Amino acid sequence: MFEALGRWRRRRALAALSIPDALWQEAVDALPLLRVYDDGELAKLRELTVLFLDGKGIVGAQGHEVTPLQRVLIAVQACVLVLYRDLRWYDGFENIVVYPGEFVPRWEWQDEAGVVHRNDEPLAGEAMEHGPVVLSWPDVAAAADWETAGMNLVIHEFAHKIDMRDGDANGCPPLPPDLSADEWKAKLTAAWDDFAARVDAGEDTAIDPYAAHSPGEFFAVLSEVFFADPLALRAEYAGVYRLFTTFYGQDLAARLAADARRGVAEPRRFVVK
Ligand SMILES: [Zn+2]
């Protein structure tokens, strides 16, 4: 019964809320990380993007007006993570809030001595457990040019959301049955220890040193690298890369390496304004 209802809802959403061809093409052209996917995968991604937008609100804050292109750019990057998994990984929250720039969340928390602390640091993005994903638009836009920015805010925050499905963003999300939790924890922890030591030693790392902050940040930052520069992640931490190929159901480095062997030219880059 529920399955039939789900199928009906899905068909209705796909029929009613399609993305116009020109808008879809503009979004695809703006995101170099989508170049690795073939036409069939892009069609599936477009369908997931429609369903994502059917289920979630993407709303502006502090006067930011979310354009149709911005909505699609945010949604499609969120859907890349679940292309071979399940859109239901994003159940349990409804909104993505977009700010015109970095924002100060002003969370308060109490330490063990009962002293209340407040965060006044501006953030580019935030994923709240059971709550919205919050994004600064300029930081989302910067990710279109990975080579310069070296970050992908949407992938980062949605990786945290996936990690939070079983509570804290601790680098250990609920795993598909084909992955062992012991192996995941052992390999991720060893790689994080190694990375943190390299950062502590002052090494100029290919991966954003922010990943050394905690196992949760390590998982989110390495997820960015997995999708935006998979060959770099495979070169840096091959064991983690292999686990991620199973976790996300995609082996993008193998494809890129095969394309390079066949001499497939890189399409030109686009930058979102
Ligand atoms: Zn983070």
mmCIF file of C-alpha atoms and ligand atoms in Angstrom:
data_model
loop_
_atom_site.group_PDB
_atom_site.id
_atom_site.type_symbol
_atom_site.label_atom_id
_atom_site.label_comp_id
_atom_site.label_asym_id
_atom_site.label_seq_id
_atom_site.Cartn_x
_atom_site.Cartn_y
_atom_site.Cartn_z
ATOM 1 C CA MET A 1 0.000 0.000 0.000
ATOM 2 C CA PHE A 2 2.677 2.468 1.056
ATOM 3 C CA GLU A 3 4.851 1.352 -1.794
ATOM 4 C CA ALA A 4 2.015 1.978 -4.271
ATOM 5 C CA LEU A 5 1.438 5.381 -2.714
ATOM 6 C CA GLY A 6 5.158 6.122 -3.002
ATOM 7 C CA ARG A 7 5.175 5.160 -6.682
ATOM 8 C CA TRP A 8 2.097 7.287 -7.334
ATOM 9 C CA ARG A 9 3.647 10.285 -5.580
ATOM 10 C CA ARG A 10 6.856 9.827 -7.546
ATOM 11 C CA ARG A 11 5.028 9.676 -10.905
ATOM 12 C CA ARG A 12 2.939 12.716 -10.011
ATOM 13 C CA ALA A 13 6.015 14.724 -8.961
ATOM 14 C CA LEU A 14 7.942 13.783 -12.083
ATOM 15 C CA ALA A 15 5.017 14.750 -14.307
ATOM 16 C CA ALA A 16 4.218 18.019 -12.550
ATOM 17 C CA LEU A 17 7.631 19.360 -11.683
ATOM 18 C CA SER A 18 9.970 18.691 -14.556
ATOM 19 C CA ILE A 19 12.989 20.979 -14.953
ATOM 20 C CA PRO A 20 12.980 22.892 -18.264
ATOM 21 C CA ASP A 21 15.650 21.587 -20.680
ATOM 22 C CA ALA A 22 17.538 24.892 -20.930
ATOM 23 C CA LEU A 23 17.710 25.273 -17.139
ATOM 24 C CA TRP A 24 18.877 21.682 -16.686
ATOM 25 C CA GLN A 25 21.559 22.111 -19.353
ATOM 26 C CA GLU A 26 22.753 25.349 -17.761
ATOM 27 C CA ALA A 27 23.138 23.581 -14.396
ATOM 28 C CA VAL A 28 24.957 20.588 -15.920
ATOM 29 C CA ASP A 29 27.325 22.860 -17.868
ATOM 30 C CA ALA A 30 28.121 24.814 -14.701
ATOM 31 C CA LEU A 31 29.257 21.768 -12.727
ATOM 32 C CA PRO A 32 32.487 20.108 -13.908
ATOM 33 C CA LEU A 33 31.942 17.222 -11.454
ATOM 34 C CA LEU A 34 29.015 16.012 -13.597
ATOM 35 C CA ARG A 35 31.218 15.502 -16.678
ATOM 36 C CA VAL A 36 32.056 11.988 -15.550
ATOM 37 C CA TYR A 37 28.441 10.785 -15.882
ATOM 38 C CA ASP A 38 26.928 9.397 -19.083
ATOM 39 C CA ASP A 39 23.574 10.407 -20.566
ATOM 40 C CA GLY A 40 21.650 7.657 -18.753
ATOM 41 C CA GLU A 41 23.110 8.688 -15.403
ATOM 42 C CA LEU A 42 22.390 12.357 -16.076
ATOM 43 C CA ALA A 43 18.768 11.453 -16.858
ATOM 44 C CA LYS A 44 18.548 9.577 -13.558
ATOM 45 C CA LEU A 45 20.168 12.499 -11.765
ATOM 46 C CA ARG A 46 17.623 14.862 -13.315
ATOM 47 C CA GLU A 47 14.783 12.644 -12.061
ATOM 48 C CA LEU A 48 16.279 12.523 -8.565
ATOM 49 C CA THR A 49 16.720 16.311 -8.637
ATOM 50 C CA VAL A 50 13.016 16.768 -9.437
ATOM 51 C CA LEU A 51 12.026 14.433 -6.591
ATOM 52 C CA PHE A 52 14.461 16.166 -4.227
ATOM 53 C CA LEU A 53 12.949 19.560 -5.062
ATOM 54 C CA ASP A 54 9.466 18.102 -4.600
ATOM 55 C CA GLY A 55 10.323 17.039 -1.058
ATOM 56 C CA LYS A 56 12.480 19.940 0.125
ATOM 57 C CA GLY A 57 12.167 23.697 0.295
ATOM 58 C CA ILE A 58 15.175 25.780 -0.728
ATOM 59 C CA VAL A 59 14.610 29.155 0.871
ATOM 60 C CA GLY A 60 16.572 32.388 0.988
ATOM 61 C CA ALA A 61 17.469 34.132 4.255
ATOM 62 C CA GLN A 62 18.610 37.690 5.011
ATOM 63 C CA GLY A 63 17.184 38.963 1.730
ATOM 64 C CA HIS A 64 18.848 36.340 -0.464
ATOM 65 C CA GLU A 65 16.637 35.438 -3.399
ATOM 66 C CA VAL A 66 17.117 31.840 -4.561
ATOM 67 C CA THR A 67 16.965 31.730 -8.374
ATOM 68 C CA PRO A 68 15.665 28.681 -10.305
ATOM 69 C CA LEU A 69 19.266 27.933 -11.388
ATOM 70 C CA GLN A 70 20.513 28.095 -7.787
ATOM 71 C CA ARG A 71 17.787 25.646 -6.714
ATOM 72 C CA VAL A 72 18.800 23.160 -9.379
ATOM 73 C CA LEU A 73 22.543 23.580 -8.714
ATOM 74 C CA ILE A 74 22.076 22.865 -5.009
ATOM 75 C CA ALA A 75 19.665 19.967 -5.551
ATOM 76 C CA VAL A 76 21.675 18.221 -8.263
ATOM 77 C CA GLN A 77 24.878 18.279 -6.194
ATOM 78 C CA ALA A 78 23.010 16.855 -3.201
ATOM 79 C CA CYS A 79 21.644 14.100 -5.467
ATOM 80 C CA VAL A 80 25.097 13.144 -6.802
ATOM 81 C CA LEU A 81 25.829 11.554 -3.396
ATOM 82 C CA VAL A 82 22.766 9.298 -3.598
ATOM 83 C CA LEU A 83 22.769 8.608 -7.358
ATOM 84 C CA TYR A 84 23.522 4.922 -6.734
ATOM 85 C CA ARG A 85 21.996 4.775 -3.255
ATOM 86 C CA ASP A 86 18.695 6.138 -2.000
ATOM 87 C CA LEU A 87 17.090 9.570 -1.945
ATOM 88 C CA ARG A 88 15.526 8.517 1.365
ATOM 89 C CA TRP A 89 18.958 9.068 2.923
ATOM 90 C CA TYR A 90 17.751 12.687 3.046
ATOM 91 C CA ASP A 91 14.492 11.956 4.878
ATOM 92 C CA GLY A 92 13.980 13.643 8.239
ATOM 93 C CA PHE A 93 14.479 17.284 7.303
ATOM 94 C CA GLU A 94 12.657 19.665 5.011
ATOM 95 C CA ASN A 95 14.613 22.776 4.236
ATOM 96 C CA ILE A 96 17.802 24.141 2.797
ATOM 97 C CA VAL A 97 18.377 27.734 3.864
ATOM 98 C CA VAL A 98 20.558 29.912 1.639
ATOM 99 C CA TYR A 99 22.291 33.038 2.937
ATOM 100 C CA PRO A 100 23.788 35.824 0.799
ATOM 101 C CA GLY A 101 27.178 35.217 2.450
ATOM 102 C CA GLU A 102 28.772 33.624 5.503
ATOM 103 C CA PHE A 103 26.532 33.612 8.550
ATOM 104 C CA VAL A 104 26.983 33.504 12.307
ATOM 105 C CA PRO A 105 24.881 30.686 13.771
ATOM 106 C CA ARG A 106 25.256 31.825 17.406
ATOM 107 C CA TRP A 107 24.740 28.374 18.876
ATOM 108 C CA GLU A 108 25.036 28.160 22.604
ATOM 109 C CA TRP A 109 26.214 25.160 24.542
ATOM 110 C CA GLN A 110 27.028 24.366 28.128
ATOM 111 C CA ASP A 111 30.297 22.757 29.173
ATOM 112 C CA GLU A 112 30.714 20.266 32.011
ATOM 113 C CA ALA A 113 31.300 23.083 34.505
ATOM 114 C CA GLY A 114 27.950 24.624 33.521
ATOM 115 C CA VAL A 115 29.526 27.569 31.681
ATOM 116 C CA VAL A 116 27.553 28.642 28.615
ATOM 117 C CA HIS A 117 29.613 29.260 25.456
ATOM 118 C CA ARG A 118 28.472 30.940 22.300
ATOM 119 C CA ASN A 119 29.771 30.458 18.787
ATOM 120 C CA ASP A 120 30.421 33.762 17.026
ATOM 121 C CA GLU A 121 32.516 32.386 14.170
ATOM 122 C CA PRO A 122 31.039 32.978 10.722
ATOM 123 C CA LEU A 123 30.315 29.775 8.767
ATOM 124 C CA ALA A 124 29.971 28.973 5.056
ATOM 125 C CA GLY A 125 27.658 26.048 5.744
ATOM 126 C CA GLU A 126 26.044 23.998 8.448
ATOM 127 C CA ALA A 127 24.087 20.742 8.625
ATOM 128 C CA MET A 128 21.870 20.442 11.665
ATOM 129 C CA GLU A 129 20.747 17.100 13.062
ATOM 130 C CA HIS A 130 16.996 16.786 12.299
ATOM 131 C CA GLY A 131 17.168 20.373 11.039
ATOM 132 C CA PRO A 132 17.961 22.240 7.841
ATOM 133 C CA VAL A 133 21.112 22.448 5.787
ATOM 134 C CA VAL A 134 22.331 26.054 5.766
ATOM 135 C CA LEU A 135 24.509 27.347 2.919
ATOM 136 C CA SER A 136 26.233 30.603 1.972
ATOM 137 C CA TRP A 137 25.498 31.154 -1.728
ATOM 138 C CA PRO A 138 28.940 32.583 -2.703
ATOM 139 C CA ASP A 139 30.570 29.500 -1.172
ATOM 140 C CA VAL A 140 28.210 27.197 -3.104
ATOM 141 C CA ALA A 141 29.014 29.075 -6.329
ATOM 142 C CA ALA A 142 32.779 28.916 -5.716
ATOM 143 C CA ALA A 143 32.667 25.109 -5.814
ATOM 144 C CA ALA A 144 31.958 25.149 -9.553
ATOM 145 C CA ASP A 145 35.659 25.825 -9.981
ATOM 146 C CA TRP A 146 37.208 23.061 -7.866
ATOM 147 C CA GLU A 147 40.694 23.793 -9.080
ATOM 148 C CA THR A 148 40.623 27.276 -7.548
ATOM 149 C CA ALA A 149 38.281 26.750 -4.593
ATOM 150 C CA GLY A 150 39.326 23.208 -3.582
ATOM 151 C CA MET A 151 35.992 22.792 -1.830
ATOM 152 C CA ASN A 152 32.435 21.751 -2.558
ATOM 153 C CA LEU A 153 30.120 23.076 0.122
ATOM 154 C CA VAL A 154 26.965 21.243 -0.994
ATOM 155 C CA ILE A 155 28.672 17.836 -1.095
ATOM 156 C CA HIS A 156 30.264 18.609 2.298
ATOM 157 C CA GLU A 157 27.057 19.497 4.121
ATOM 158 C CA PHE A 158 25.015 16.687 2.576
ATOM 159 C CA ALA A 159 27.750 14.189 3.478
ATOM 160 C CA HIS A 160 27.269 15.395 7.088
ATOM 161 C CA LYS A 161 23.508 14.840 6.673
ATOM 162 C CA ILE A 162 24.139 11.269 5.513
ATOM 163 C CA ASP A 163 26.536 10.766 8.448
ATOM 164 C CA MET A 164 23.887 12.134 10.870
ATOM 165 C CA ARG A 165 21.302 9.504 9.939
ATOM 166 C CA ASP A 166 22.327 7.605 13.070
ATOM 167 C CA GLY A 167 23.077 10.570 15.309
ATOM 168 C CA ASP A 168 26.265 12.651 15.464
ATOM 169 C CA ALA A 169 28.331 13.458 12.395
ATOM 170 C CA ASN A 170 31.193 11.235 13.563
ATOM 171 C CA GLY A 171 32.518 9.875 10.264
ATOM 172 C CA CYS A 172 30.629 6.610 10.640
ATOM 173 C CA PRO A 173 27.276 6.806 8.822
ATOM 174 C CA PRO A 174 24.908 3.835 8.700
ATOM 175 C CA LEU A 175 26.590 1.470 6.250
ATOM 176 C CA PRO A 176 25.072 -0.586 3.435
ATOM 177 C CA PRO A 177 25.126 -4.350 4.152
ATOM 178 C CA ASP A 178 28.110 -4.897 1.837
ATOM 179 C CA LEU A 179 30.396 -2.870 4.115
ATOM 180 C CA SER A 180 31.841 -3.926 7.459
ATOM 181 C CA ALA A 181 31.603 -1.352 10.248
ATOM 182 C CA ASP A 182 34.858 -2.644 11.778
ATOM 183 C CA GLU A 183 36.754 -2.207 8.538
ATOM 184 C CA TRP A 184 35.196 1.215 7.953
ATOM 185 C CA LYS A 185 36.147 2.462 11.416
ATOM 186 C CA ALA A 186 39.659 0.987 11.293
ATOM 187 C CA LYS A 187 40.507 2.380 7.843
ATOM 188 C CA LEU A 188 38.922 5.803 8.376
ATOM 189 C CA THR A 189 40.529 6.231 11.787
ATOM 190 C CA ALA A 190 43.983 5.193 10.538
ATOM 191 C CA ALA A 191 43.723 7.574 7.574
ATOM 192 C CA TRP A 192 42.484 10.417 9.786
ATOM 193 C CA ASP A 193 45.332 9.868 12.282
ATOM 194 C CA ASP A 194 47.830 9.916 9.421
ATOM 195 C CA PHE A 195 46.286 13.037 7.886
ATOM 196 C CA ALA A 196 46.123 14.909 11.209
ATOM 197 C CA ALA A 197 49.811 14.099 11.836
ATOM 198 C CA ARG A 198 50.739 15.443 8.379
ATOM 199 C CA VAL A 199 48.796 18.648 9.013
ATOM 200 C CA ASP A 200 50.351 18.998 12.490
ATOM 201 C CA ALA A 201 53.793 18.617 10.921
ATOM 202 C CA GLY A 202 53.034 21.592 8.682
ATOM 203 C CA GLU A 203 52.814 19.597 5.447
ATOM 204 C CA ASP A 204 51.138 21.332 2.500
ATOM 205 C CA THR A 205 48.487 18.653 1.865
ATOM 206 C CA ALA A 206 46.525 18.111 -1.366
ATOM 207 C CA ILE A 207 43.395 17.631 0.783
ATOM 208 C CA ASP A 208 41.967 20.604 2.719
ATOM 209 C CA PRO A 209 43.616 20.587 6.188
ATOM 210 C CA TYR A 210 40.184 21.267 7.692
ATOM 211 C CA ALA A 211 39.666 17.497 7.342
ATOM 212 C CA ALA A 212 42.036 17.046 10.304
ATOM 213 C CA HIS A 213 39.500 18.740 12.606
ATOM 214 C CA SER A 214 37.530 15.569 13.480
ATOM 215 C CA PRO A 215 36.541 12.190 11.980
ATOM 216 C CA GLY A 216 33.190 13.765 10.982
ATOM 217 C CA GLU A 217 34.929 16.560 9.046
ATOM 218 C CA PHE A 218 37.349 14.023 7.570
ATOM 219 C CA PHE A 219 34.410 12.048 6.138
ATOM 220 C CA ALA A 220 32.737 15.205 4.752
ATOM 221 C CA VAL A 221 35.899 16.689 3.209
ATOM 222 C CA LEU A 222 36.977 13.341 1.732
ATOM 223 C CA SER A 223 33.479 12.962 0.253
ATOM 224 C CA GLU A 224 34.025 16.308 -1.525
ATOM 225 C CA VAL A 225 37.331 15.056 -2.941
ATOM 226 C CA PHE A 226 35.740 11.697 -3.854
ATOM 227 C CA PHE A 227 33.234 13.408 -6.158
ATOM 228 C CA ALA A 228 35.191 16.467 -7.329
ATOM 229 C CA ASP A 229 38.675 14.976 -7.749
ATOM 230 C CA PRO A 230 38.418 11.197 -7.319
ATOM 231 C CA LEU A 231 41.897 10.502 -8.705
ATOM 232 C CA ALA A 232 43.384 12.708 -5.972
ATOM 233 C CA LEU A 233 41.573 10.825 -3.213
ATOM 234 C CA ARG A 234 42.610 7.464 -4.682
ATOM 235 C CA ALA A 235 46.231 8.673 -4.801
ATOM 236 C CA GLU A 236 46.176 9.983 -1.218
ATOM 237 C CA TYR A 237 44.127 7.360 0.627
ATOM 238 C CA ALA A 238 43.460 4.359 -1.619
ATOM 239 C CA GLY A 239 41.890 2.287 1.180
ATOM 240 C CA VAL A 240 39.361 5.001 2.021
ATOM 241 C CA TYR A 241 38.718 5.582 -1.677
ATOM 242 C CA ARG A 242 37.821 1.884 -2.105
ATOM 243 C CA LEU A 243 35.425 1.965 0.870
ATOM 244 C CA PHE A 244 33.763 5.088 -0.555
ATOM 245 C CA THR A 245 33.266 3.395 -3.956
ATOM 246 C CA THR A 246 31.172 0.776 -2.166
ATOM 247 C CA PHE A 247 29.492 3.270 0.147
ATOM 248 C CA TYR A 248 28.423 5.622 -2.656
ATOM 249 C CA GLY A 249 28.177 2.856 -5.292
ATOM 250 C CA GLN A 250 30.394 4.729 -7.787
ATOM 251 C CA ASP A 251 34.019 4.301 -8.914
ATOM 252 C CA LEU A 252 34.716 7.602 -10.655
ATOM 253 C CA ALA A 253 38.529 7.398 -10.539
ATOM 254 C CA ALA A 254 38.463 4.176 -12.586
ATOM 255 C CA ARG A 255 36.370 5.908 -15.238
ATOM 256 C CA LEU A 256 38.543 9.013 -15.359
ATOM 257 C CA ALA A 257 41.682 6.895 -15.597
ATOM 258 C CA ALA A 258 40.113 4.892 -18.465
ATOM 259 C CA ASP A 259 39.104 8.129 -20.243
ATOM 260 C CA ALA A 260 42.635 9.468 -19.860
ATOM 261 C CA ARG A 261 44.065 6.239 -21.349
ATOM 262 C CA ARG A 262 41.695 6.557 -24.308
ATOM 263 C CA GLY A 263 42.712 10.206 -24.705
ATOM 264 C CA VAL A 264 39.227 11.656 -24.103
ATOM 265 C CA ALA A 265 39.628 15.426 -24.094
ATOM 266 C CA GLU A 266 38.517 17.447 -21.057
ATOM 267 C CA PRO A 267 35.512 19.607 -21.898
ATOM 268 C CA ARG A 268 35.981 23.270 -21.106
ATOM 269 C CA ARG A 269 35.209 24.588 -17.650
ATOM 270 C CA PHE A 270 32.326 26.811 -16.728
ATOM 271 C CA VAL A 271 32.142 29.130 -13.771
ATOM 272 C CA VAL A 272 28.857 30.083 -12.116
ATOM 273 C CA LYS A 273 28.443 33.785 -11.559
HETATM 274 ZN ZN ZN B 1 31.760 20.204 8.175
#
